[in-house]
Amino acid sequence: MIAARFRWLRTNLRRFFRRGQQEAELNSEIQFHFDQLVAEFEAEGMSKSQANSAAHREFGTTDSYREEVRDSWRPSALADLWRSIVFAIRSLARSPGFTFVAIVTLALGIGANTSMFSIVNGIVLKPLPYANSDQMDRIYRVTSVDPAGGVAPADLAHLESELGAYGQVASYVYGDVSLSEPGRPAEMADALRVSNNFFYVFATQPHLGRSFRSGEEIEGNHRVVVISNRMWQNRFGSREDIIGHTVRLNGEPNEIVGVMPESFNDWRYMGWVDVFRPLGLSADEMTGHESNIMHLIGRRAHDVSKEEATQLIAGFGSRLAQDFPAANAESSWRGVSLDIIKAGEGSHLTLAMLVGLSGFVLLIACSNLANLLLARTMARAREFAVRAALGASSRQLIRPLAIESILLALAGGIGAVIVALGAHRWLATRSTGDNGEQVIFTLDWSVMAWAGIAALITAIAFGIAPALFAMRLDLNQALKSGSRGTTGNRGQQKLRNLLIIGQFALAMVLLTGATLFIRGLSDLNNRRAGWESDQLVTGTFLLPEANYGTVEEISAFQRLSLERLQALPGVVSASVAHYHPFLNWPSTRRLWVEGYDRPEAGHEPTALFNGVSPAYFETVETPLLNGRSFDDRDTAKSTPVYIINESMARGLFGDESPIGRRLASATGDSPEWGEIIGVSVDVKSIFPEATPVTFQLYRPMTQVAHHRNRLAVRTAGIAPQAMVDSIRNTMTELDPDLPLNQLQPANTTIARANYQLGVLRDMLSSFAVLGLALAALGIYGVIARTVALRTSEFGIRIALGAQISDIIRLVLSSGTRLALYGAALGLIGAFGISTLLGAAFPNMTMERGPVLVSTTLILIAVALLASYLPARRAAKISPTEALRAE
Amino acid sequence: MEKVRKELLQGTLDLLILKSLSTASLHGWDIAKRIALVSKDRLSLKQGSLYPALHRLEGRAWVEAEWGVSDAGRSAKFYKLTDTGRQQLETETEHWKSFAAAMASVLRMEELL
């Protein structure tokens, strides 16, 4: 049976594709028959010529049955289809303008959608590269200031015997390292200190070498390192003999024992880490329930369900709150499936919004095409009527329309893949992270399948209207009317207007979203609340612990380097700090204010905490409102001093002066009181995330020395970029092993800081521009057609004395009315999207009112422009010609 | 003997061709000759219906064609039954027989009533 099927297929394919040979074979077959006939007649005694003519008589003309034979060559369905396709191609080729616009519209619409799908595919749909990653949870300690915090090592140790009920819980500690080798400049590497079961939880073993052995997590044995595949390639040239090689981390020799596989560089999770070290917690770090440095990731045991895991994790938190209320009273634990946070916990909203918006673009493209096709079909009404009158069935009538739609969708789909490829390249370039980790959106088969399906659905969506039109065609009317086409009856006119209104409504939503976001992001990037970024160079350096072990050593280096920097020509002042609060400020302290009762655990006032050198406020230009700045009097041995921000002063002391009031850390048994000596203005970060903590607190660097330093240098009379090299030279002269990262003008850092939002902004903008352009094209098409079909009417109006301006007004108002209706309808969606954006980016200013007004104006302007071109044509109608054409 | 009316009953043409190919593979000319011979010239197949039918059968994969050499030493297109064709021949034969029997019964109506 299969063989028979195969034979059928082979025969028919051969017939289909090798017509020439078939024809030749038929000829010789018939010739053979003819010759046999001649031979027979000759055998009966005729002469050669007699036999020949007798055979011709007998044979008759061969044309008719040759054609019959040929018919049998094509399987009829296939042949019909082929004929219809050829017909449709010819018909499309006859109106190249329409075809071009249709294909481009589709390519852009489907392309936008396909690119969006490739992003969703890359972020959400593709599983993380860890076996059974659905069994992994990120475990957070939740406090009022941090919904995604870490845990103190002592707390974790306390739970050790209970964690087994959940499965495996690995811990890791953030902390960049300086990495150096003899003869090469030091670099700062993104690093994690990880527990021994870390790689087990990720179900990933090193590609080369080994993971950490038990015992190596103990301080002293911890000088081994596993590096990322990226670092192996970039820094060590993929050398196979790298295992056993020694590098210096923070000044200490460490042996490379493993190289992670490339898959572990997945940008969605852990991909940014280049150096993995054993935990090696120091004695200081091990004790105390205050420093929540450990971050947790767990792999559930096979028999633990998601619900059980959630309960277990919550149980750990309440257990700690019970056992150590001082540190944990107001905190709880929660687990979040790794699959949810792989794209960032809040990004699902953003992604869903983008997918929705790209769908809007596609919808606009579809309705545009429906309109175009409808107009085209109406123009061919007479042709359809004639065919229907000649007996074409409704199937036969619709078939060419359906095939035209499918062909357009197919071409559009191919165009969409090209658009998606371009978008893909753009995204890959735009979304490359600082250490080269790349957001990878593979264009795999599922993306292609999406483009195909989208094209197909689109074809159906925009093909239906004209098909319905063709079916409901009133033959009598169409054949009677003198013109070759028709404007369509009232119902069809209404449908086309509705399509335009819908397009404008969708365009309104797209435009509002994009405008809000553009304004919000530009506001973020230009927000300099409490500091000044012009003429400022910032950077980060890390003092290797091995060489700078004591507070004195750190302070000495800081003082020396700042002195040298300040002596540079062009430098006004220089400072170091734990953080640059306008960029990020993650550290918090819980406080006890003198004169009040010791606050209940978990209810202490909490402030963001920073350590700064004396010239800090001057350098970043954060004004002090009151009191004095830190200076040389504030040393490690002098009284602790604080500078607090305006919000904290008002929050704690109301209208009273905070100067001279005393604060202490709320942790520990006996308070170590320090004095408030100054009040600064509030500093706002340039990032869009919400900042629940508004209190800001500074202490002198000398009292809270830190290995990781943010450097700020204010320049004058010279472009900050020009200072970068001399700053770097000054620092490396002091210590050649010092890794100095991201040393660049602050404005460059800012421009780079929100680059992912920049990508988002550009995507939103391109959706909006695309949607608006398509809507403009749509309204232009409809108005232009209406003008063309109302030529005689306008002619009569002009003949009867209408002014040209009347005609123009008539046309313009019909276009503008549609746009206005659309904008009004779009307001609902615009409100929706502004609410969505506001929820997704709480620290971003979204000024709804002016944006809604301006987008409505833009839409009307676009509609006016799109209607103006046809209106001008209408105005040029010469009444005599218009009436003669009738 | 009188020739059978020119238009063959629908479907019988295929049966005739299939049957004539049941014992040997033949070219078009021989098929026509054989049918004429066996039917004692009462059935004659014109090339105008023979070739379209042959090509149609080939399209359905009931026969397959191969170029070979005729008795006279000329190259000719030989047709032979495929397995499906053979099955089809049996079915059609059954069909025809029962049809013929049914026709015969109806025509002998007087005798039966």
PDB file of N, CA and C in Angstrom, chain A residues 265-301:
ATOM      1  N   ASN A 265      26.811  30.429  31.747  1.00  0.00           N
ATOM      2  CA  ASN A 265      26.827  31.874  31.534  1.00  0.00           C
ATOM      3  C   ASN A 265      25.481  32.389  31.051  1.00  0.00           C
ATOM      4  N   ASP A 266      24.428  31.584  31.251  1.00  0.00           N
ATOM      5  CA  ASP A 266      23.093  32.042  30.870  1.00  0.00           C
ATOM      6  C   ASP A 266      22.830  33.394  31.524  1.00  0.00           C
ATOM      7  N   TRP A 267      22.519  34.367  30.687  1.00  0.00           N
ATOM      8  CA  TRP A 267      22.405  35.736  31.201  1.00  0.00           C
ATOM      9  C   TRP A 267      21.248  35.898  32.171  1.00  0.00           C
ATOM     10  N   ARG A 268      20.293  34.958  32.143  1.00  0.00           N
ATOM     11  CA  ARG A 268      19.126  35.145  32.991  1.00  0.00           C
ATOM     12  C   ARG A 268      19.425  34.851  34.450  1.00  0.00           C
ATOM     13  N   TYR A 269      20.446  34.026  34.693  1.00  0.00           N
ATOM     14  CA  TYR A 269      20.735  33.736  36.078  1.00  0.00           C
ATOM     15  C   TYR A 269      22.187  33.336  36.237  1.00  0.00           C
ATOM     16  N   MET A 270      22.893  33.975  37.121  1.00  0.00           N
ATOM     17  CA  MET A 270      24.274  33.644  37.453  1.00  0.00           C
ATOM     18  C   MET A 270      25.223  33.838  36.278  1.00  0.00           C
ATOM     19  N   GLY A 271      24.694  34.290  35.142  1.00  0.00           N
ATOM     20  CA  GLY A 271      25.558  34.418  33.975  1.00  0.00           C
ATOM     21  C   GLY A 271      26.602  35.514  34.144  1.00  0.00           C
ATOM     22  N   TRP A 272      26.351  36.457  35.034  1.00  0.00           N
ATOM     23  CA  TRP A 272      27.247  37.600  35.191  1.00  0.00           C
ATOM     24  C   TRP A 272      28.457  37.269  36.056  1.00  0.00           C
ATOM     25  N   VAL A 273      28.409  36.124  36.782  1.00  0.00           N
ATOM     26  CA  VAL A 273      29.492  35.799  37.721  1.00  0.00           C
ATOM     27  C   VAL A 273      30.675  35.199  36.963  1.00  0.00           C
ATOM     28  N   ASP A 274      31.867  35.702  37.249  1.00  0.00           N
ATOM     29  CA  ASP A 274      33.060  35.171  36.600  1.00  0.00           C
ATOM     30  C   ASP A 274      33.918  34.333  37.533  1.00  0.00           C
ATOM     31  N   VAL A 275      33.791  34.573  38.819  1.00  0.00           N
ATOM     32  CA  VAL A 275      34.669  33.882  39.770  1.00  0.00           C
ATOM     33  C   VAL A 275      33.832  33.281  40.900  1.00  0.00           C
ATOM     34  N   PHE A 276      33.982  31.974  41.108  1.00  0.00           N
ATOM     35  CA  PHE A 276      33.320  31.313  42.227  1.00  0.00           C
ATOM     36  C   PHE A 276      34.394  30.878  43.221  1.00  0.00           C
ATOM     37  N   ARG A 277      34.179  31.246  44.490  1.00  0.00           N
ATOM     38  CA  ARG A 277      35.115  30.845  45.535  1.00  0.00           C
ATOM     39  C   ARG A 277      34.343  30.130  46.626  1.00  0.00           C
ATOM     40  N   PRO A 278      35.017  29.307  47.431  1.00  0.00           N
ATOM     41  CA  PRO A 278      34.324  28.705  48.571  1.00  0.00           C
ATOM     42  C   PRO A 278      33.943  29.801  49.557  1.00  0.00           C
ATOM     43  N   LEU A 279      32.935  29.514  50.384  1.00  0.00           N
ATOM     44  CA  LEU A 279      32.444  30.526  51.315  1.00  0.00           C
ATOM     45  C   LEU A 279      33.563  31.120  52.174  1.00  0.00           C
ATOM     46  N   GLY A 280      34.366  30.249  52.814  1.00  0.00           N
ATOM     47  CA  GLY A 280      35.479  30.705  53.648  1.00  0.00           C
ATOM     48  C   GLY A 280      35.099  31.834  54.581  1.00  0.00           C
ATOM     49  N   LEU A 281      34.000  31.679  55.316  1.00  0.00           N
ATOM     50  CA  LEU A 281      33.532  32.756  56.191  1.00  0.00           C
ATOM     51  C   LEU A 281      34.541  32.998  57.308  1.00  0.00           C
ATOM     52  N   SER A 282      34.819  34.272  57.570  1.00  0.00           N
ATOM     53  CA  SER A 282      35.729  34.590  58.666  1.00  0.00           C
ATOM     54  C   SER A 282      34.979  34.431  59.984  1.00  0.00           C
ATOM     55  N   ALA A 283      35.748  34.378  61.064  1.00  0.00           N
ATOM     56  CA  ALA A 283      35.124  34.203  62.377  1.00  0.00           C
ATOM     57  C   ALA A 283      34.124  35.325  62.639  1.00  0.00           C
ATOM     58  N   ASP A 284      34.468  36.557  62.220  1.00  0.00           N
ATOM     59  CA  ASP A 284      33.566  37.697  62.411  1.00  0.00           C
ATOM     60  C   ASP A 284      32.242  37.475  61.688  1.00  0.00           C
ATOM     61  N   GLU A 285      32.370  36.973  60.470  1.00  0.00           N
ATOM     62  CA  GLU A 285      31.168  36.795  59.658  1.00  0.00           C
ATOM     63  C   GLU A 285      30.263  35.696  60.207  1.00  0.00           C
ATOM     64  N   MET A 286      30.893  34.689  60.804  1.00  0.00           N
ATOM     65  CA  MET A 286      30.132  33.519  61.256  1.00  0.00           C
ATOM     66  C   MET A 286      29.181  33.849  62.396  1.00  0.00           C
ATOM     67  N   THR A 287      29.623  34.718  63.302  1.00  0.00           N
ATOM     68  CA  THR A 287      28.816  34.975  64.483  1.00  0.00           C
ATOM     69  C   THR A 287      27.912  36.169  64.249  1.00  0.00           C
ATOM     70  N   GLY A 288      26.924  36.317  65.095  1.00  0.00           N
ATOM     71  CA  GLY A 288      26.044  37.469  64.983  1.00  0.00           C
ATOM     72  C   GLY A 288      24.910  37.194  64.038  1.00  0.00           C
ATOM     73  N   HIS A 289      23.772  37.757  64.359  1.00  0.00           N
ATOM     74  CA  HIS A 289      22.583  37.538  63.543  1.00  0.00           C
ATOM     75  C   HIS A 289      22.245  38.797  62.752  1.00  0.00           C
ATOM     76  N   GLU A 290      23.246  39.688  62.584  1.00  0.00           N
ATOM     77  CA  GLU A 290      22.950  40.985  62.002  1.00  0.00           C
ATOM     78  C   GLU A 290      23.324  41.100  60.540  1.00  0.00           C
ATOM     79  N   SER A 291      24.478  40.565  60.177  1.00  0.00           N
ATOM     80  CA  SER A 291      24.923  40.787  58.805  1.00  0.00           C
ATOM     81  C   SER A 291      24.294  39.741  57.901  1.00  0.00           C
ATOM     82  N   ASN A 292      23.257  40.172  57.199  1.00  0.00           N
ATOM     83  CA  ASN A 292      22.493  39.230  56.365  1.00  0.00           C
ATOM     84  C   ASN A 292      23.137  39.106  54.999  1.00  0.00           C
ATOM     85  N   ILE A 293      24.301  38.494  54.988  1.00  0.00           N
ATOM     86  CA  ILE A 293      25.076  38.473  53.749  1.00  0.00           C
ATOM     87  C   ILE A 293      24.821  37.235  52.903  1.00  0.00           C
ATOM     88  N   MET A 294      24.194  36.203  53.516  1.00  0.00           N
ATOM     89  CA  MET A 294      24.054  34.937  52.801  1.00  0.00           C
ATOM     90  C   MET A 294      22.777  34.948  51.959  1.00  0.00           C
ATOM     91  N   HIS A 295      22.928  34.649  50.688  1.00  0.00           N
ATOM     92  CA  HIS A 295      21.752  34.531  49.829  1.00  0.00           C
ATOM     93  C   HIS A 295      21.518  33.062  49.563  1.00  0.00           C
ATOM     94  N   LEU A 296      20.252  32.705  49.497  1.00  0.00           N
ATOM     95  CA  LEU A 296      19.929  31.274  49.497  1.00  0.00           C
ATOM     96  C   LEU A 296      19.259  30.854  48.204  1.00  0.00           C
ATOM     97  N   ILE A 297      19.633  29.661  47.768  1.00  0.00           N
ATOM     98  CA  ILE A 297      18.949  29.058  46.643  1.00  0.00           C
ATOM     99  C   ILE A 297      18.799  27.588  46.965  1.00  0.00           C
ATOM    100  N   GLY A 298      17.602  27.063  46.732  1.00  0.00           N
ATOM    101  CA  GLY A 298      17.342  25.697  47.157  1.00  0.00           C
ATOM    102  C   GLY A 298      16.869  24.808  46.024  1.00  0.00           C
ATOM    103  N   ARG A 299      17.135  23.525  46.203  1.00  0.00           N
ATOM    104  CA  ARG A 299      16.568  22.525  45.290  1.00  0.00           C
ATOM    105  C   ARG A 299      15.716  21.594  46.139  1.00  0.00           C
ATOM    106  N   ARG A 300      14.441  21.568  45.842  1.00  0.00           N
ATOM    107  CA  ARG A 300      13.525  20.742  46.622  1.00  0.00           C
ATOM    108  C   ARG A 300      13.845  19.268  46.447  1.00  0.00           C
ATOM    109  N   ALA A 301      13.650  18.510  47.543  1.00  0.00           N
ATOM    110  CA  ALA A 301      13.749  17.063  47.420  1.00  0.00           C
ATOM    111  C   ALA A 301      12.602  16.590  46.526  1.00  0.00           C
TER     112      ALA A 301
END
